[in-house]
PDB file of C-alpha atoms in Angstrom:
ATOM      1  CA  UNK A   1     121.163 179.916 124.023  1.00 75.00           C
ATOM      2  CA  UNK A   2     122.246 176.711 125.721  1.00 76.00           C
ATOM      3  CA  UNK A   3     120.183 173.635 124.809  1.00 79.00           C
ATOM      4  CA  UNK A   4     120.878 170.147 126.105  1.00 81.00           C
ATOM      5  CA  UNK A   5     118.880 167.178 124.866  1.00 78.00           C
ATOM      6  CA  UNK A   6     119.152 163.822 126.581  1.00 82.00           C
ATOM      7  CA  UNK A   7     117.980 161.087 124.233  1.00 79.00           C
ATOM      8  CA  UNK A   8     115.418 160.359 121.541  1.00 77.00           C
ATOM      9  CA  UNK A   9     114.404 156.895 120.318  1.00 77.00           C
ATOM     10  CA  UNK A  10     112.431 156.269 117.104  1.00 77.00           C
ATOM     11  CA  UNK A  11     110.991 152.963 115.874  1.00 76.00           C
ATOM     12  CA  UNK A  12     111.108 153.159 112.070  1.00 77.00           C
ATOM     13  CA  UNK A  13     108.416 150.829 110.697  1.00 80.00           C
ATOM     14  CA  UNK A  14     108.099 150.913 106.873  1.00 79.00           C
ATOM     15  CA  UNK A  15     104.258 150.820 106.940  1.00 79.00           C
ATOM     16  CA  UNK A  16     104.015 153.658 109.471  1.00 75.00           C
ATOM     17  CA  UNK A  17     106.452 155.806 107.470  1.00 76.00           C
ATOM     18  CA  UNK A  18     104.478 155.134 104.261  1.00 81.00           C
ATOM     19  CA  UNK A  19     101.320 156.329 106.020  1.00 80.00           C
ATOM     20  CA  UNK A  20     103.079 159.480 107.290  1.00 77.00           C
ATOM     21  CA  UNK A  21     104.415 160.294 103.806  1.00 81.00           C
ATOM     22  CA  UNK A  22     100.946 159.875 102.271  1.00 84.00           C
ATOM     23  CA  UNK A  23      99.473 162.204 104.913  1.00 81.00           C
ATOM     24  CA  UNK A  24     102.213 164.760 104.198  1.00 79.00           C
ATOM     25  CA  UNK A  25     101.422 164.647 100.462  1.00 80.00           C
ATOM     26  CA  UNK A  26      97.717 165.168 101.201  1.00 81.00           C
ATOM     27  CA  UNK A  27      98.524 168.209 103.369  1.00 76.00           C
ATOM     28  CA  UNK A  28     100.835 169.646 100.700  1.00 74.00           C
ATOM     29  CA  UNK A  29      98.084 169.294  98.083  1.00 74.00           C
ATOM     30  CA  UNK A  30      95.590 170.947 100.422  1.00 70.00           C
ATOM     31  CA  UNK A  31      97.973 173.869 101.075  1.00 68.00           C
ATOM     32  CA  UNK A  32      98.594 174.412  97.334  1.00 74.00           C
ATOM     33  CA  UNK A  33      94.846 174.362  96.612  1.00 70.00           C
ATOM     34  CA  UNK A  34      94.158 176.814  99.443  1.00 66.00           C
ATOM     35  CA  UNK A  35      96.858 179.208  98.200  1.00 67.00           C
ATOM     36  CA  UNK A  36      95.467 179.060  94.641  1.00 71.00           C
ATOM     37  CA  UNK A  37      91.959 179.845  95.914  1.00 64.00           C
ATOM     38  CA  UNK A  38      93.314 182.710  98.042  1.00 60.00           C
ATOM     39  CA  UNK A  39      95.173 184.131  95.015  1.00 64.00           C
ATOM     40  CA  UNK A  40      92.030 183.977  92.872  1.00 62.00           C
ATOM     41  CA  UNK A  41      89.987 185.731  95.567  1.00 57.00           C
ATOM     42  CA  UNK A  42      92.468 188.601  95.875  1.00 59.00           C
ATOM     43  CA  UNK A  43      92.499 189.042  92.073  1.00 60.00           C
ATOM     44  CA  UNK A  44      88.672 189.219  92.079  1.00 58.00           C
ATOM     45  CA  UNK A  45      88.756 191.844  94.840  1.00 54.00           C
ATOM     46  CA  UNK A  46      91.148 194.017  92.838  1.00 57.00           C
ATOM     47  CA  UNK A  47      88.895 193.767  89.751  1.00 58.00           C
ATOM     48  CA  UNK A  48      85.903 194.878  91.811  1.00 53.00           C
ATOM     49  CA  UNK A  49      87.756 197.965  92.961  1.00 51.00           C
ATOM     50  CA  UNK A  50      88.268 196.893  96.564  1.00 47.00           C
ATOM     51  CA  UNK A  51      91.766 198.020  97.364  1.00 46.00           C
ATOM     52  CA  UNK A  52      93.491 197.710 100.668  1.00 43.00           C
ATOM     53  CA  UNK A  53      95.011 200.843 102.173  1.00 44.00           C
ATOM     54  CA  UNK A  54      98.529 200.047 103.310  1.00 41.00           C
ATOM     55  CA  UNK A  55     100.342 202.566 105.461  1.00 44.00           C
ATOM     56  CA  UNK A  56     104.008 202.352 106.173  1.00 39.00           C
ATOM     57  CA  UNK A  57     105.109 203.179 109.660  1.00 43.00           C
ATOM     58  CA  UNK A  58     108.694 204.243 110.235  1.00 41.00           C
ATOM     59  CA  UNK A  59     110.255 204.052 113.640  1.00 44.00           C
ATOM     60  CA  UNK A  60     113.122 206.195 114.755  1.00 45.00           C
ATOM     61  CA  UNK A  61     115.988 203.967 115.745  1.00 47.00           C
ATOM     62  CA  UNK A  62     118.050 204.553 118.824  1.00 50.00           C
ATOM     63  CA  UNK A  63     121.686 203.622 119.126  1.00 52.00           C
ATOM     64  CA  UNK A  64     121.791 199.871 119.477  1.00 57.00           C
ATOM     65  CA  UNK A  65     124.292 197.815 121.410  1.00 59.00           C
ATOM     66  CA  UNK A  66     126.009 195.004 119.541  1.00 57.00           C
ATOM     67  CA  UNK A  67     125.723 191.747 121.453  1.00 69.00           C
ATOM     68  CA  UNK A  68     127.444 188.426 120.981  1.00 76.00           C
ATOM     69  CA  UNK A  69     125.234 185.491 120.110  1.00 79.00           C
ATOM     70  CA  UNK A  70     126.235 182.093 121.492  1.00 82.00           C
ATOM     71  CA  UNK A  71     124.339 178.935 120.612  1.00 85.00           C
ATOM     72  CA  UNK A  72     125.425 175.790 122.423  1.00 87.00           C
ATOM     73  CA  UNK A  73     123.470 172.611 121.706  1.00 88.00           C
ATOM     74  CA  UNK A  74     124.232 169.024 122.568  1.00 88.00           C
ATOM     75  CA  UNK A  75     122.434 165.701 122.401  1.00 88.00           C
ATOM     76  CA  UNK A  76     123.503 162.713 124.464  1.00 88.00           C
ATOM     77  CA  UNK A  77     121.899 160.077 122.231  1.00 89.00           C
ATOM     78  CA  UNK A  78     119.658 159.684 119.180  1.00 89.00           C
ATOM     79  CA  UNK A  79     118.541 156.158 118.174  1.00 89.00           C
ATOM     80  CA  UNK A  80     116.571 154.933 115.194  1.00 88.00           C
ATOM     81  CA  UNK A  81     115.502 151.301 115.151  1.00 87.00           C
ATOM     82  CA  UNK A  82     115.039 150.097 111.557  1.00 87.00           C
ATOM     83  CA  UNK A  83     112.304 147.482 111.788  1.00 86.00           C
ATOM     84  CA  UNK A  84     111.197 144.711 109.446  1.00 85.00           C
ATOM     85  CA  UNK A  85     108.005 145.291 107.451  1.00 83.00           C
ATOM     86  CA  UNK A  86     107.038 141.623 107.953  1.00 84.00           C
ATOM     87  CA  UNK A  87     107.164 141.167 111.703  1.00 85.00           C
ATOM     88  CA  UNK A  88     108.118 144.654 113.019  1.00 82.00           C
ATOM     89  CA  UNK A  89     111.256 143.276 114.682  1.00 83.00           C
ATOM     90  CA  UNK A  90     114.439 145.401 114.676  1.00 85.00           C
ATOM     91  CA  UNK A  91     116.872 144.674 111.833  1.00 87.00           C
ATOM     92  CA  UNK A  92     119.471 147.318 112.707  1.00 88.00           C
ATOM     93  CA  UNK A  93     119.730 150.227 115.102  1.00 90.00           C
ATOM     94  CA  UNK A  94     121.443 153.511 114.171  1.00 89.00           C
ATOM     95  CA  UNK A  95     122.851 155.303 117.218  1.00 90.00           C
ATOM     96  CA  UNK A  96     124.292 158.817 117.236  1.00 89.00           C
ATOM     97  CA  UNK A  97     125.783 159.950 120.532  1.00 88.00           C
ATOM     98  CA  UNK A  98     127.816 162.808 121.952  1.00 87.00           C
ATOM     99  CA  UNK A  99     126.819 165.361 119.312  1.00 89.00           C
ATOM    100  CA  UNK A 100     127.454 169.073 119.840  1.00 90.00           C
ATOM    101  CA  UNK A 101     126.997 172.300 117.884  1.00 90.00           C
ATOM    102  CA  UNK A 102     128.572 175.560 119.059  1.00 89.00           C
ATOM    103  CA  UNK A 103     127.973 178.807 117.186  1.00 85.00           C
ATOM    104  CA  UNK A 104     129.339 182.262 117.982  1.00 84.00           C
ATOM    105  CA  UNK A 105     128.693 185.491 116.112  1.00 82.00           C
ATOM    106  CA  UNK A 106     128.098 189.147 116.750  1.00 69.00           C
ATOM    107  CA  UNK A 107     124.477 190.227 116.508  1.00 61.00           C
ATOM    108  CA  UNK A 108     123.969 192.163 113.276  1.00 64.00           C
ATOM    109  CA  UNK A 109     127.307 190.986 111.819  1.00 66.00           C
ATOM    110  CA  UNK A 110     126.575 188.155 109.381  1.00 64.00           C
ATOM    111  CA  UNK A 111     130.065 188.433 107.886  1.00 74.00           C
ATOM    112  CA  UNK A 112     131.954 187.022 110.898  1.00 80.00           C
ATOM    113  CA  UNK A 113     130.982 183.832 112.667  1.00 85.00           C
ATOM    114  CA  UNK A 114     132.484 180.643 114.014  1.00 88.00           C
ATOM    115  CA  UNK A 115     130.813 177.239 114.272  1.00 88.00           C
ATOM    116  CA  UNK A 116     132.017 173.886 115.622  1.00 90.00           C
ATOM    117  CA  UNK A 117     130.269 170.558 114.922  1.00 90.00           C
ATOM    118  CA  UNK A 118     131.208 167.434 116.904  1.00 90.00           C
ATOM    119  CA  UNK A 119     129.899 163.931 116.275  1.00 88.00           C
ATOM    120  CA  UNK A 120     130.906 161.746 119.204  1.00 87.00           C
ATOM    121  CA  UNK A 121     129.904 158.427 117.670  1.00 88.00           C
ATOM    122  CA  UNK A 122     127.667 157.056 114.961  1.00 88.00           C
ATOM    123  CA  UNK A 123     126.983 153.325 115.126  1.00 88.00           C
ATOM    124  CA  UNK A 124     125.030 150.767 113.179  1.00 91.00           C
ATOM    125  CA  UNK A 125     124.401 147.691 115.356  1.00 90.00           C
ATOM    126  CA  UNK A 126     122.465 144.441 115.143  1.00 89.00           C
ATOM    127  CA  UNK A 127     119.845 143.674 117.823  1.00 86.00           C
ATOM    128  CA  UNK A 128     121.015 142.209 121.152  1.00 81.00           C
ATOM    129  CA  UNK A 129     118.819 139.112 120.796  1.00 80.00           C
ATOM    130  CA  UNK A 130     120.260 138.140 117.376  1.00 78.00           C
ATOM    131  CA  UNK A 131     122.640 135.203 116.835  1.00 83.00           C
ATOM    132  CA  UNK A 132     125.504 137.578 115.941  1.00 82.00           C
ATOM    133  CA  UNK A 133     128.587 137.231 118.132  1.00 85.00           C
ATOM    134  CA  UNK A 134     129.191 140.288 120.335  1.00 81.00           C
ATOM    135  CA  UNK A 135     132.406 141.465 118.582  1.00 80.00           C
ATOM    136  CA  UNK A 136     130.473 141.570 115.265  1.00 83.00           C
ATOM    137  CA  UNK A 137     127.315 143.342 116.484  1.00 83.00           C
ATOM    138  CA  UNK A 138     128.709 146.805 115.663  1.00 84.00           C
ATOM    139  CA  UNK A 139     128.795 147.055 111.863  1.00 85.00           C
ATOM    140  CA  UNK A 140     129.885 150.691 111.727  1.00 84.00           C
ATOM    141  CA  UNK A 141     131.103 153.074 114.423  1.00 84.00           C
ATOM    142  CA  UNK A 142     133.867 154.589 116.478  1.00 83.00           C
ATOM    143  CA  UNK A 143     136.670 152.151 117.260  1.00 80.00           C
ATOM    144  CA  UNK A 144     136.578 150.962 120.899  1.00 73.00           C
ATOM    145  CA  UNK A 145     140.129 152.249 121.475  1.00 75.00           C
ATOM    146  CA  UNK A 146     139.321 155.768 120.167  1.00 71.00           C
ATOM    147  CA  UNK A 147     139.143 158.365 122.899  1.00 68.00           C
ATOM    148  CA  UNK A 148     137.079 161.353 121.865  1.00 76.00           C
ATOM    149  CA  UNK A 149     134.917 161.646 118.769  1.00 82.00           C
ATOM    150  CA  UNK A 150     134.293 160.347 115.295  1.00 84.00           C
ATOM    151  CA  UNK A 151     134.325 163.785 113.670  1.00 86.00           C
ATOM    152  CA  UNK A 152     134.936 167.406 114.679  1.00 88.00           C
ATOM    153  CA  UNK A 153     134.724 170.294 112.199  1.00 90.00           C
ATOM    154  CA  UNK A 154     135.415 173.936 113.005  1.00 89.00           C
ATOM    155  CA  UNK A 155     134.180 176.451 110.414  1.00 88.00           C
ATOM    156  CA  UNK A 156     135.138 180.136 110.509  1.00 86.00           C
ATOM    157  CA  UNK A 157     133.664 182.769 108.188  1.00 86.00           C
ATOM    158  CA  UNK A 158     134.832 186.362 107.820  1.00 82.00           C
ATOM    159  CA  UNK A 159     138.171 188.146 108.127  1.00 78.00           C
ATOM    160  CA  UNK A 160     138.153 188.298 111.944  1.00 76.00           C
ATOM    161  CA  UNK A 161     137.170 184.654 112.367  1.00 78.00           C
ATOM    162  CA  UNK A 162     139.638 183.358 109.729  1.00 79.00           C
ATOM    163  CA  UNK A 163     142.554 184.855 111.676  1.00 78.00           C
ATOM    164  CA  UNK A 164     141.839 182.406 114.502  1.00 77.00           C
ATOM    165  CA  UNK A 165     142.068 179.352 112.179  1.00 80.00           C
ATOM    166  CA  UNK A 166     144.946 176.940 112.556  1.00 76.00           C
ATOM    167  CA  UNK A 167     145.309 176.180 108.839  1.00 72.00           C
ATOM    168  CA  UNK A 168     148.846 176.175 107.480  1.00 72.00           C
ATOM    169  CA  UNK A 169     149.968 176.957 103.928  1.00 71.00           C
ATOM    170  CA  UNK A 170     147.194 179.435 103.112  1.00 71.00           C
ATOM    171  CA  UNK A 171     147.306 183.220 103.054  1.00 75.00           C
ATOM    172  CA  UNK A 172     144.616 184.024 105.648  1.00 75.00           C
ATOM    173  CA  UNK A 173     144.174 187.569 104.317  1.00 77.00           C
ATOM    174  CA  UNK A 174     142.930 186.178 100.975  1.00 78.00           C
ATOM    175  CA  UNK A 175     140.527 183.675 102.566  1.00 80.00           C
ATOM    176  CA  UNK A 176     136.834 184.379 103.179  1.00 81.00           C
ATOM    177  CA  UNK A 177     136.329 181.238 105.269  1.00 82.00           C
ATOM    178  CA  UNK A 178     138.223 178.240 106.574  1.00 82.00           C
ATOM    179  CA  UNK A 179     137.451 174.845 108.058  1.00 83.00           C
ATOM    180  CA  UNK A 180     139.586 172.567 110.151  1.00 83.00           C
TER     181      UNK A 180
END
C-alpha cells in the first residue's frame, strides 16, 4: 500500500468544536440505548423459546503463500488554525509537514515487523498579519539551518528484525524489540 496525501487545513473554532463534541455525546448515548434495547429483545426471544440455529462451516485450506506487506504513507502538510472564540481570527497555526510512515512485515507473521516514523517539521506560528516581527513568528519548530527532519524513529520487533538494528551495547539475541 502506498498512500500519499498532499495537504489538509482545519480551522479550529472553539464554538464549532463544542457543537461537534455535543453531537458526538448525543450519538454515543443513542448507540448505548440502542444496544441495551437490542440486548433486552434477544433475552426475551430466548425466554420465549425462539432459538437461532447456528451452523459452523469449515473450509479446507490450501497451501498459502507468505507475502510481504509494505505500507508507505506520507503527508506533505497538515495545518490547524487555532482561532479566537471572540472574533474567529487565527491566534496560532500548527503546521506539520514532511511526515512519513513506513511499515514492513510478512503476512501472517505478527512476531517480526519493522516500522519507521519521520516527522519533517512541526511548527507553531503566529498569523502573517500580526504585529510580530518575522524572526519571532515561529514559536516552535525545526531550526532554519537543520537539513532533514525534526524526528525519525525506527522500531523493529522480533528476532529477525532486531538483527538489523544499529543499537550498540545490547545483546541483540536477548532483545524482543529495539528502537533507534
